[in-house]
């Protein structure tokens, strides 16, 4: 925590003691590779619990306006405008962009923000409530469900066979006070590559999304396992290693060659460690030595700076092997 109540008070604004009832967040990622022609995709839920929902769709604005998972759209006055600005549906000659919308909500049990960390400002004639996380008056610390997000995005990419990064185009959070008011968190103060776009029918996309939906559940189930039958006898951390592999798949859009090389090295390392959990002759075909030979050669070239930029085909091939393992062996 970087702030104190005294610092918050010096910035102006009036104290606004309140209790925080709920946290809400919506993040939207653009899925590359596919464009849907004709009608909008019927929103497909690939993961849902009481406090988390992931939906693949082509019309995020209409969907979030009518979806009842949380009240973020209705209580956050700036939500719709920001959504329209940052998440245009980009219809091009009848082709619609595919997105995955991730929604969070968390009951905070009337978290007390009564010690100076909550203030209200006048902003263009409207009241703006901010909640600061202060060293002497902590703010709420919601669960960002990082692992669930990683699993969900990995499953969507694997189910759709998308090896390019998903671009986050929208991410907005807010709190709801016990009086139903909207409050915000207070703050002070790669190599370019071309992604080929493939038109896809609604029927084919819906079928692929069913695979993503199944994979979310399979990956989560396997992360909970210490052992599976095909492991070496001494291995009792299968779930931990699978979690590390899923985390390593996360790839941000970037033109920074250093970042992309480091990402490849990390993913290759996690694949290498994961395959060693199995006896050599029982390793999944995707992770056998001959299958990884070219990818390993590129890994050594990247690590020793014999290449200045990551080979996009090597990046794609390594991810596809992980996706194939998820689909065929989990």
mmCIF file of N, CA, C and O in Angstrom, residues 150-242:
data_model
loop_
_atom_site.group_PDB
_atom_site.id
_atom_site.type_symbol
_atom_site.label_atom_id
_atom_site.label_comp_id
_atom_site.label_asym_id
_atom_site.label_seq_id
_atom_site.Cartn_x
_atom_site.Cartn_y
_atom_site.Cartn_z
ATOM 1 N N UNK A 150 -6.759 -17.627 -16.178
ATOM 2 C CA UNK A 150 -5.753 -18.306 -16.993
ATOM 3 C C UNK A 150 -6.309 -19.599 -17.587
ATOM 4 O O UNK A 150 -6.115 -19.883 -18.782
ATOM 5 N N UNK A 151 -6.978 -20.399 -16.745
ATOM 6 C CA UNK A 151 -7.543 -21.661 -17.223
ATOM 7 C C UNK A 151 -8.576 -21.409 -18.316
ATOM 8 O O UNK A 151 -8.595 -22.074 -19.361
ATOM 9 N N UNK A 152 -9.450 -20.440 -18.078
ATOM 10 C CA UNK A 152 -10.517 -20.153 -19.036
ATOM 11 C C UNK A 152 -9.963 -19.692 -20.374
ATOM 12 O O UNK A 152 -10.362 -20.185 -21.438
ATOM 13 N N UNK A 153 -9.022 -18.749 -20.357
ATOM 14 C CA UNK A 153 -8.461 -18.245 -21.609
ATOM 15 C C UNK A 153 -7.659 -19.321 -22.332
ATOM 16 O O UNK A 153 -7.702 -19.420 -23.570
ATOM 17 N N UNK A 154 -6.938 -20.145 -21.568
ATOM 18 C CA UNK A 154 -6.191 -21.236 -22.200
ATOM 19 C C UNK A 154 -7.139 -22.224 -22.860
ATOM 20 O O UNK A 154 -6.881 -22.716 -23.968
ATOM 21 N N UNK A 155 -8.252 -22.521 -22.189
ATOM 22 C CA UNK A 155 -9.216 -23.461 -22.756
ATOM 23 C C UNK A 155 -9.884 -22.895 -23.996
ATOM 24 O O UNK A 155 -10.117 -23.617 -24.977
ATOM 25 N N UNK A 156 -10.209 -21.610 -23.984
ATOM 26 C CA UNK A 156 -10.810 -20.980 -25.164
ATOM 27 C C UNK A 156 -9.837 -21.034 -26.341
ATOM 28 O O UNK A 156 -10.200 -21.400 -27.465
ATOM 29 N N UNK A 157 -8.575 -20.702 -26.085
ATOM 30 C CA UNK A 157 -7.582 -20.725 -27.162
ATOM 31 C C UNK A 157 -7.363 -22.143 -27.675
ATOM 32 O O UNK A 157 -7.240 -22.370 -28.883
ATOM 33 N N UNK A 158 -7.318 -23.109 -26.755
ATOM 34 C CA UNK A 158 -7.103 -24.491 -27.173
ATOM 35 C C UNK A 158 -8.301 -25.021 -27.946
ATOM 36 O O UNK A 158 -8.160 -25.704 -28.965
ATOM 37 N N UNK A 159 -9.511 -24.725 -27.456
ATOM 38 C CA UNK A 159 -10.704 -25.196 -28.134
ATOM 39 C C UNK A 159 -10.849 -24.612 -29.521
ATOM 40 O O UNK A 159 -11.331 -25.279 -30.443
ATOM 41 N N UNK A 160 -10.436 -23.372 -29.692
ATOM 42 C CA UNK A 160 -10.527 -22.702 -30.990
ATOM 43 C C UNK A 160 -9.230 -22.799 -31.794
ATOM 44 O O UNK A 160 -9.152 -22.297 -32.905
ATOM 45 N N UNK A 161 -8.188 -23.404 -31.184
ATOM 46 C CA UNK A 161 -6.883 -23.544 -31.826
ATOM 47 C C UNK A 161 -6.329 -22.183 -32.232
ATOM 48 O O UNK A 161 -5.894 -21.968 -33.361
ATOM 49 N N UNK A 162 -6.318 -21.266 -31.285
ATOM 50 C CA UNK A 162 -5.816 -19.907 -31.505
ATOM 51 C C UNK A 162 -4.467 -19.775 -30.816
ATOM 52 O O UNK A 162 -4.381 -19.845 -29.581
ATOM 53 N N UNK A 163 -3.416 -19.588 -31.567
ATOM 54 C CA UNK A 163 -2.078 -19.469 -30.988
ATOM 55 C C UNK A 163 -1.611 -18.025 -30.869
ATOM 56 O O UNK A 163 -0.593 -17.761 -30.242
ATOM 57 N N UNK A 164 -2.338 -17.089 -31.467
ATOM 58 C CA UNK A 164 -2.020 -15.675 -31.281
ATOM 59 C C UNK A 164 -2.570 -15.202 -29.944
ATOM 60 O O UNK A 164 -3.531 -15.777 -29.409
ATOM 61 N N UNK A 165 -1.984 -14.149 -29.371
ATOM 62 C CA UNK A 165 -2.478 -13.657 -28.079
ATOM 63 C C UNK A 165 -3.882 -13.076 -28.194
ATOM 64 O O UNK A 165 -4.263 -12.549 -29.242
ATOM 65 N N UNK A 166 -4.631 -13.190 -27.111
ATOM 66 C CA UNK A 166 -5.922 -12.532 -27.025
ATOM 67 C C UNK A 166 -5.679 -11.103 -26.555
ATOM 68 O O UNK A 166 -5.001 -10.877 -25.549
ATOM 69 N N UNK A 167 -6.232 -10.132 -27.269
ATOM 70 C CA UNK A 167 -6.018 -8.726 -26.928
ATOM 71 C C UNK A 167 -7.106 -8.253 -25.959
ATOM 72 O O UNK A 167 -8.294 -8.285 -26.285
ATOM 73 N N UNK A 168 -6.684 -7.805 -24.778
ATOM 74 C CA UNK A 168 -7.658 -7.253 -23.843
ATOM 75 C C UNK A 168 -8.053 -5.862 -24.330
ATOM 76 O O UNK A 168 -7.222 -4.965 -24.422
ATOM 77 N N UNK A 169 -9.318 -5.682 -24.644
ATOM 78 C CA UNK A 169 -9.780 -4.414 -25.199
ATOM 79 C C UNK A 169 -10.600 -3.611 -24.196
ATOM 80 O O UNK A 169 -10.889 -2.431 -24.432
ATOM 81 N N UNK A 170 -10.948 -4.227 -23.081
ATOM 82 C CA UNK A 170 -11.786 -3.536 -22.092
ATOM 83 C C UNK A 170 -11.561 -4.187 -20.735
ATOM 84 O O UNK A 170 -11.514 -5.418 -20.624
ATOM 85 N N UNK A 171 -11.408 -3.362 -19.704
ATOM 86 C CA UNK A 171 -11.257 -3.885 -18.347
ATOM 87 C C UNK A 171 -11.686 -2.781 -17.385
ATOM 88 O O UNK A 171 -11.028 -1.752 -17.278
ATOM 89 N N UNK A 172 -12.795 -2.988 -16.703
ATOM 90 C CA UNK A 172 -13.340 -1.941 -15.847
ATOM 91 C C UNK A 172 -13.881 -2.575 -14.578
ATOM 92 O O UNK A 172 -14.545 -3.613 -14.624
ATOM 93 N N UNK A 173 -13.616 -1.926 -13.450
ATOM 94 C CA UNK A 173 -14.057 -2.455 -12.167
ATOM 95 C C UNK A 173 -14.721 -1.358 -11.351
ATOM 96 O O UNK A 173 -14.502 -0.166 -11.577
ATOM 97 N N UNK A 174 -15.534 -1.763 -10.397
ATOM 98 C CA UNK A 174 -16.142 -0.804 -9.481
ATOM 99 C C UNK A 174 -16.631 -1.533 -8.237
ATOM 100 O O UNK A 174 -16.684 -2.771 -8.194
ATOM 101 N N UNK A 175 -16.960 -0.752 -7.226
ATOM 102 C CA UNK A 175 -17.575 -1.274 -6.005
ATOM 103 C C UNK A 175 -18.998 -0.731 -5.895
ATOM 104 O O UNK A 175 -19.314 0.326 -6.445
ATOM 105 N N UNK A 176 -19.848 -1.455 -5.171
ATOM 106 C CA UNK A 176 -21.174 -0.952 -4.846
ATOM 107 C C UNK A 176 -21.263 -0.770 -3.342
ATOM 108 O O UNK A 176 -20.941 -1.687 -2.579
ATOM 109 N N UNK A 177 -21.654 0.422 -2.912
ATOM 110 C CA UNK A 177 -21.772 0.685 -1.484
ATOM 111 C C UNK A 177 -23.075 0.112 -0.952
ATOM 112 O O UNK A 177 -23.969 -0.280 -1.711
ATOM 113 N N UNK A 178 -23.193 0.105 0.368
ATOM 114 C CA UNK A 178 -24.420 -0.404 0.982
ATOM 115 C C UNK A 178 -25.618 0.482 0.644
ATOM 116 O O UNK A 178 -26.765 0.048 0.770
ATOM 117 N N UNK A 179 -25.371 1.701 0.174
ATOM 118 C CA UNK A 179 -26.455 2.572 -0.257
ATOM 119 C C UNK A 179 -26.744 2.478 -1.743
ATOM 120 O O UNK A 179 -27.510 3.280 -2.291
ATOM 121 N N UNK A 180 -26.114 1.499 -2.416
ATOM 122 C CA UNK A 180 -26.343 1.314 -3.842
ATOM 123 C C UNK A 180 -25.574 2.272 -4.725
ATOM 124 O O UNK A 180 -25.845 2.375 -5.922
ATOM 125 N N UNK A 181 -24.596 3.000 -4.157
ATOM 126 C CA UNK A 181 -23.796 3.941 -4.936
ATOM 127 C C UNK A 181 -22.620 3.212 -5.588
ATOM 128 O O UNK A 181 -22.117 2.203 -5.093
ATOM 129 N N UNK A 182 -22.140 3.778 -6.706
ATOM 130 C CA UNK A 182 -20.982 3.229 -7.400
ATOM 131 C C UNK A 182 -19.719 3.929 -6.895
ATOM 132 O O UNK A 182 -19.660 5.162 -6.818
ATOM 133 N N UNK A 183 -18.704 3.143 -6.540
ATOM 134 C CA UNK A 183 -17.426 3.687 -6.085
ATOM 135 C C UNK A 183 -16.313 3.026 -6.886
ATOM 136 O O UNK A 183 -16.432 1.872 -7.314
ATOM 137 N N UNK A 184 -15.216 3.781 -7.069
ATOM 138 C CA UNK A 184 -14.105 3.280 -7.858
ATOM 139 C C UNK A 184 -12.852 3.180 -6.988
ATOM 140 O O UNK A 184 -12.712 3.871 -5.977
ATOM 141 N N UNK A 185 -11.936 2.331 -7.416
ATOM 142 C CA UNK A 185 -10.661 2.227 -6.731
ATOM 143 C C UNK A 185 -9.865 3.502 -7.000
ATOM 144 O O UNK A 185 -9.721 3.920 -8.155
ATOM 145 N N UNK A 186 -9.340 4.119 -5.961
ATOM 146 C CA UNK A 186 -8.595 5.355 -6.113
ATOM 147 C C UNK A 186 -7.128 5.110 -6.407
ATOM 148 O O UNK A 186 -6.526 4.184 -5.874
ATOM 149 N N UNK A 187 -6.551 5.933 -7.271
ATOM 150 C CA UNK A 187 -5.131 5.851 -7.623
ATOM 151 C C UNK A 187 -4.530 7.248 -7.621
ATOM 152 O O UNK A 187 -5.166 8.213 -8.026
ATOM 153 N N UNK A 188 -3.310 7.382 -7.144
ATOM 154 C CA UNK A 188 -2.550 8.631 -7.205
ATOM 155 C C UNK A 188 -1.528 8.496 -8.342
ATOM 156 O O UNK A 188 -0.682 7.600 -8.303
ATOM 157 N N UNK A 189 -1.940 9.826 -8.552
ATOM 158 C CA UNK A 189 -1.096 9.804 -9.709
ATOM 159 C C UNK A 189 -1.026 8.459 -10.570
ATOM 160 O O UNK A 189 -1.324 7.469 -10.108
ATOM 161 N N UNK A 190 7.804 -6.144 -29.166
ATOM 162 C CA UNK A 190 7.573 -7.443 -29.867
ATOM 163 C C UNK A 190 7.768 -7.372 -31.367
ATOM 164 O O UNK A 190 7.855 -6.353 -32.006
ATOM 165 N N UNK A 191 7.864 -8.448 -31.960
ATOM 166 C CA UNK A 191 7.916 -8.413 -33.431
ATOM 167 C C UNK A 191 6.513 -8.344 -33.989
ATOM 168 O O UNK A 191 5.646 -9.088 -33.574
ATOM 169 N N UNK A 192 6.319 -7.460 -34.943
ATOM 170 C CA UNK A 192 5.006 -7.395 -35.579
ATOM 171 C C UNK A 192 4.783 -8.660 -36.391
ATOM 172 O O UNK A 192 5.681 -9.185 -37.008
ATOM 173 N N UNK A 193 3.555 -9.160 -36.353
ATOM 174 C CA UNK A 193 3.229 -10.311 -37.174
ATOM 175 C C UNK A 193 1.803 -10.145 -37.662
ATOM 176 O O UNK A 193 1.030 -9.391 -37.105
ATOM 177 N N UNK A 194 1.472 -10.848 -38.681
ATOM 178 C CA UNK A 194 0.153 -10.746 -39.292
ATOM 179 C C UNK A 194 -0.683 -11.936 -38.858
ATOM 180 O O UNK A 194 -0.240 -13.081 -38.938
ATOM 181 N N UNK A 195 -1.879 -11.675 -38.366
ATOM 182 C CA UNK A 195 -2.808 -12.724 -37.993
ATOM 183 C C UNK A 195 -3.793 -12.925 -39.132
ATOM 184 O O UNK A 195 -4.491 -11.994 -39.518
ATOM 185 N N UNK A 196 -3.822 -14.126 -39.662
ATOM 186 C CA UNK A 196 -4.753 -14.419 -40.732
ATOM 187 C C UNK A 196 -6.143 -14.622 -40.154
ATOM 188 O O UNK A 196 -6.316 -15.289 -39.139
ATOM 189 N N UNK A 197 -7.125 -14.055 -40.802
ATOM 190 C CA UNK A 197 -8.504 -14.143 -40.329
ATOM 191 C C UNK A 197 -9.254 -15.157 -41.182
ATOM 192 O O UNK A 197 -9.203 -15.108 -42.411
ATOM 193 N N UNK A 198 -9.942 -16.076 -40.507
ATOM 194 C CA UNK A 198 -10.679 -17.118 -41.212
ATOM 195 C C UNK A 198 -12.166 -16.936 -40.967
ATOM 196 O O UNK A 198 -12.616 -17.022 -39.823
ATOM 197 N N UNK A 199 -12.953 -16.705 -42.031
ATOM 198 C CA UNK A 199 -14.405 -16.679 -41.837
ATOM 199 C C UNK A 199 -14.875 -18.021 -41.296
ATOM 200 O O UNK A 199 -14.344 -19.070 -41.653
ATOM 201 N N UNK A 200 -15.866 -17.991 -40.421
ATOM 202 C CA UNK A 200 -16.362 -19.226 -39.827
ATOM 203 C C UNK A 200 -17.867 -19.116 -39.664
ATOM 204 O O UNK A 200 -18.394 -18.041 -39.376
ATOM 205 N N UNK A 201 -18.550 -20.206 -39.868
ATOM 206 C CA UNK A 201 -19.999 -20.193 -39.709
ATOM 207 C C UNK A 201 -20.355 -20.248 -38.239
ATOM 208 O O UNK A 201 -19.561 -20.707 -37.398
ATOM 209 N N UNK A 202 -21.561 -19.801 -37.919
ATOM 210 C CA UNK A 202 -22.014 -19.864 -36.528
ATOM 211 C C UNK A 202 -22.030 -21.296 -36.030
ATOM 212 O O UNK A 202 -21.701 -21.571 -34.867
ATOM 213 N N UNK A 203 -22.415 -22.219 -36.889
ATOM 214 C CA UNK A 203 -22.501 -23.623 -36.476
ATOM 215 C C UNK A 203 -21.123 -24.176 -36.118
ATOM 216 O O UNK A 203 -20.954 -24.850 -35.089
ATOM 217 N N UNK A 204 -20.119 -23.881 -36.958
ATOM 218 C CA UNK A 204 -18.775 -24.387 -36.682
ATOM 219 C C UNK A 204 -18.178 -23.738 -35.441
ATOM 220 O O UNK A 204 -17.497 -24.403 -34.638
ATOM 221 N N UNK A 205 -18.411 -22.428 -35.275
ATOM 222 C CA UNK A 205 -17.889 -21.751 -34.098
ATOM 223 C C UNK A 205 -18.540 -22.289 -32.833
ATOM 224 O O UNK A 205 -17.871 -22.526 -31.816
ATOM 225 N N UNK A 206 -19.840 -22.511 -32.876
ATOM 226 C CA UNK A 206 -20.550 -23.051 -31.711
ATOM 227 C C UNK A 206 -19.994 -24.424 -31.333
ATOM 228 O O UNK A 206 -19.814 -24.738 -30.155
ATOM 229 N N UNK A 207 -19.694 -25.240 -32.332
ATOM 230 C CA UNK A 207 -19.140 -26.569 -32.068
ATOM 231 C C UNK A 207 -17.768 -26.458 -31.400
ATOM 232 O O UNK A 207 -17.457 -27.176 -30.443
ATOM 233 N N UNK A 208 -16.928 -25.558 -31.902
ATOM 234 C CA UNK A 208 -15.605 -25.376 -31.303
ATOM 235 C C UNK A 208 -15.707 -24.875 -29.867
ATOM 236 O O UNK A 208 -14.925 -25.258 -28.987
ATOM 237 N N UNK A 209 -16.688 -24.021 -29.608
ATOM 238 C CA UNK A 209 -16.831 -23.464 -28.262
ATOM 239 C C UNK A 209 -17.278 -24.514 -27.258
ATOM 240 O O UNK A 209 -16.985 -24.395 -26.068
ATOM 241 N N UNK A 210 -17.983 -25.528 -27.718
ATOM 242 C CA UNK A 210 -18.334 -26.620 -26.815
ATOM 243 C C UNK A 210 -17.067 -27.324 -26.328
ATOM 244 O O UNK A 210 -16.975 -27.753 -25.173
ATOM 245 N N UNK A 211 -16.066 -27.438 -27.221
ATOM 246 C CA UNK A 211 -14.785 -28.015 -26.811
ATOM 247 C C UNK A 211 -14.110 -27.144 -25.755
ATOM 248 O O UNK A 211 -13.546 -27.656 -24.779
ATOM 249 N N UNK A 212 -14.173 -25.822 -25.925
ATOM 250 C CA UNK A 212 -13.595 -24.916 -24.922
ATOM 251 C C UNK A 212 -14.301 -25.074 -23.583
ATOM 252 O O UNK A 212 -13.667 -25.094 -22.519
ATOM 253 N N UNK A 213 -15.605 -25.163 -23.623
ATOM 254 C CA UNK A 213 -16.393 -25.301 -22.394
ATOM 255 C C UNK A 213 -16.011 -26.573 -21.646
ATOM 256 O O UNK A 213 -15.838 -26.571 -20.424
ATOM 257 N N UNK A 214 -15.847 -27.666 -22.382
ATOM 258 C CA UNK A 214 -15.453 -28.935 -21.768
ATOM 259 C C UNK A 214 -14.038 -28.848 -21.209
ATOM 260 O O UNK A 214 -13.738 -29.348 -20.121
ATOM 261 N N UNK A 215 -13.138 -28.157 -21.954
ATOM 262 C CA UNK A 215 -11.744 -28.065 -21.520
ATOM 263 C C UNK A 215 -11.590 -27.267 -20.235
ATOM 264 O O UNK A 215 -10.721 -27.574 -19.410
ATOM 265 N N UNK A 216 -12.393 -26.222 -20.045
ATOM 266 C CA UNK A 216 -12.320 -25.467 -18.788
ATOM 267 C C UNK A 216 -12.500 -26.422 -17.613
ATOM 268 O O UNK A 216 -11.705 -26.427 -16.658
ATOM 269 N N UNK A 217 -13.549 -27.232 -17.678
ATOM 270 C CA UNK A 217 -13.830 -28.158 -16.582
ATOM 271 C C UNK A 217 -12.729 -29.208 -16.444
ATOM 272 O O UNK A 217 -12.312 -29.554 -15.325
ATOM 273 N N UNK A 218 -12.221 -29.729 -17.564
ATOM 274 C CA UNK A 218 -11.183 -30.760 -17.503
ATOM 275 C C UNK A 218 -9.884 -30.222 -16.904
ATOM 276 O O UNK A 218 -9.235 -30.883 -16.084
ATOM 277 N N UNK A 219 -9.484 -29.025 -17.341
ATOM 278 C CA UNK A 219 -8.236 -28.456 -16.829
ATOM 279 C C UNK A 219 -8.361 -28.199 -15.328
ATOM 280 O O UNK A 219 -7.463 -28.525 -14.543
ATOM 281 N N UNK A 220 -9.465 -27.601 -14.910
ATOM 282 C CA UNK A 220 -9.653 -27.332 -13.484
ATOM 283 C C UNK A 220 -9.644 -28.627 -12.673
ATOM 284 O O UNK A 220 -9.047 -28.691 -11.590
ATOM 285 N N UNK A 221 -10.294 -29.660 -13.189
ATOM 286 C CA UNK A 221 -10.332 -30.940 -12.482
ATOM 287 C C UNK A 221 -8.935 -31.524 -12.346
ATOM 288 O O UNK A 221 -8.550 -32.023 -11.278
ATOM 289 N N UNK A 222 -8.154 -31.465 -13.416
ATOM 290 C CA UNK A 222 -6.815 -32.045 -13.380
ATOM 291 C C UNK A 222 -5.849 -31.234 -12.532
ATOM 292 O O UNK A 222 -4.898 -31.786 -11.980
ATOM 293 N N UNK A 223 -6.064 -29.928 -12.423
ATOM 294 C CA UNK A 223 -5.216 -29.123 -11.547
ATOM 295 C C UNK A 223 -5.351 -29.569 -10.091
ATOM 296 O O UNK A 223 -4.416 -29.442 -9.290
ATOM 297 N N UNK A 224 -6.490 -30.129 -9.745
ATOM 298 C CA UNK A 224 -6.714 -30.597 -8.375
ATOM 299 C C UNK A 224 -6.049 -31.937 -8.094
ATOM 300 O O UNK A 224 -5.969 -32.361 -6.942
ATOM 301 N N UNK A 225 -5.551 -32.626 -9.128
ATOM 302 C CA UNK A 225 -5.001 -33.966 -8.950
ATOM 303 C C UNK A 225 -3.519 -33.934 -8.593
ATOM 304 O O UNK A 225 -2.747 -33.164 -9.149
ATOM 305 N N UNK A 226 -3.130 -34.794 -7.656
ATOM 306 C CA UNK A 226 -1.711 -34.977 -7.360
ATOM 307 C C UNK A 226 -1.082 -35.999 -8.308
ATOM 308 O O UNK A 226 0.086 -35.897 -8.659
ATOM 309 N N UNK A 227 -1.913 -36.986 -8.702
ATOM 310 C CA UNK A 227 -1.384 -38.069 -9.538
ATOM 311 C C UNK A 227 -2.393 -38.466 -10.605
ATOM 312 O O UNK A 227 -3.597 -38.289 -10.435
ATOM 313 N N UNK A 228 -1.842 -38.989 -11.721
ATOM 314 C CA UNK A 228 -2.632 -39.738 -12.692
ATOM 315 C C UNK A 228 -1.859 -41.022 -12.980
ATOM 316 O O UNK A 228 -0.657 -41.127 -12.662
ATOM 317 N N UNK A 229 -2.495 -41.985 -13.558
ATOM 318 C CA UNK A 229 -1.896 -43.319 -13.674
ATOM 319 C C UNK A 229 -0.606 -43.353 -14.468
ATOM 320 O O UNK A 229 0.275 -44.175 -14.188
ATOM 321 N N UNK A 230 -0.463 -42.506 -15.464
ATOM 322 C CA UNK A 230 0.693 -42.598 -16.361
ATOM 323 C C UNK A 230 1.944 -41.900 -15.842
ATOM 324 O O UNK A 230 2.977 -41.905 -16.509
ATOM 325 N N UNK A 231 1.902 -41.326 -14.641
ATOM 326 C CA UNK A 231 3.054 -40.593 -14.113
ATOM 327 C C UNK A 231 4.143 -41.525 -13.601
ATOM 328 O O UNK A 231 3.904 -42.696 -13.303
ATOM 329 N N UNK A 232 5.358 -40.990 -13.461
ATOM 330 C CA UNK A 232 6.407 -41.699 -12.747
ATOM 331 C C UNK A 232 5.956 -41.934 -11.301
ATOM 332 O O UNK A 232 5.232 -41.105 -10.729
ATOM 333 N N UNK A 233 6.361 -43.030 -10.685
ATOM 334 C CA UNK A 233 5.881 -43.363 -9.331
ATOM 335 C C UNK A 233 6.145 -42.267 -8.302
ATOM 336 O O UNK A 233 5.356 -42.074 -7.381
ATOM 337 N N UNK A 234 7.257 -41.542 -8.454
ATOM 338 C CA UNK A 234 7.631 -40.565 -7.423
ATOM 339 C C UNK A 234 6.953 -39.210 -7.600
ATOM 340 O O UNK A 234 7.110 -38.321 -6.765
ATOM 341 N N UNK A 235 6.194 -39.034 -8.651
ATOM 342 C CA UNK A 235 5.590 -37.731 -8.945
ATOM 343 C C UNK A 235 4.251 -37.590 -8.220
ATOM 344 O O UNK A 235 3.360 -38.413 -8.389
ATOM 345 N N UNK A 236 4.139 -36.539 -7.407
ATOM 346 C CA UNK A 236 2.901 -36.281 -6.678
ATOM 347 C C UNK A 236 2.488 -34.812 -6.769
ATOM 348 O O UNK A 236 1.812 -34.309 -5.875
ATOM 349 N N UNK A 237 2.896 -34.158 -7.839
ATOM 350 C CA UNK A 237 2.540 -32.746 -7.978
ATOM 351 C C UNK A 237 2.046 -32.447 -9.393
ATOM 352 O O UNK A 237 2.321 -31.389 -9.954
ATOM 353 N N UNK A 238 1.299 -33.378 -9.961
ATOM 354 C CA UNK A 238 0.803 -33.211 -11.325
ATOM 355 C C UNK A 238 -0.005 -31.930 -11.477
ATOM 356 O O UNK A 238 0.174 -31.166 -12.427
ATOM 357 N N UNK A 239 -0.919 -31.658 -10.526
ATOM 358 C CA UNK A 239 -1.769 -30.475 -10.621
ATOM 359 C C UNK A 239 -0.979 -29.183 -10.610
ATOM 360 O O UNK A 239 -1.275 -28.250 -11.370
ATOM 361 N N UNK A 240 0.048 -29.127 -9.766
ATOM 362 C CA UNK A 240 0.888 -27.929 -9.702
ATOM 363 C C UNK A 240 1.614 -27.699 -11.020
ATOM 364 O O UNK A 240 1.685 -26.569 -11.530
ATOM 365 N N UNK A 241 2.151 -28.767 -11.602
ATOM 366 C CA UNK A 241 2.871 -28.642 -12.870
ATOM 367 C C UNK A 241 1.925 -28.242 -14.003
ATOM 368 O O UNK A 241 2.296 -27.468 -14.893
ATOM 369 N N UNK A 242 0.699 -28.766 -13.978
ATOM 370 C CA UNK A 242 -0.281 -28.385 -15.003
ATOM 371 C C UNK A 242 -0.658 -26.921 -14.849
ATOM 372 O O UNK A 242 -0.787 -26.192 -15.845
#
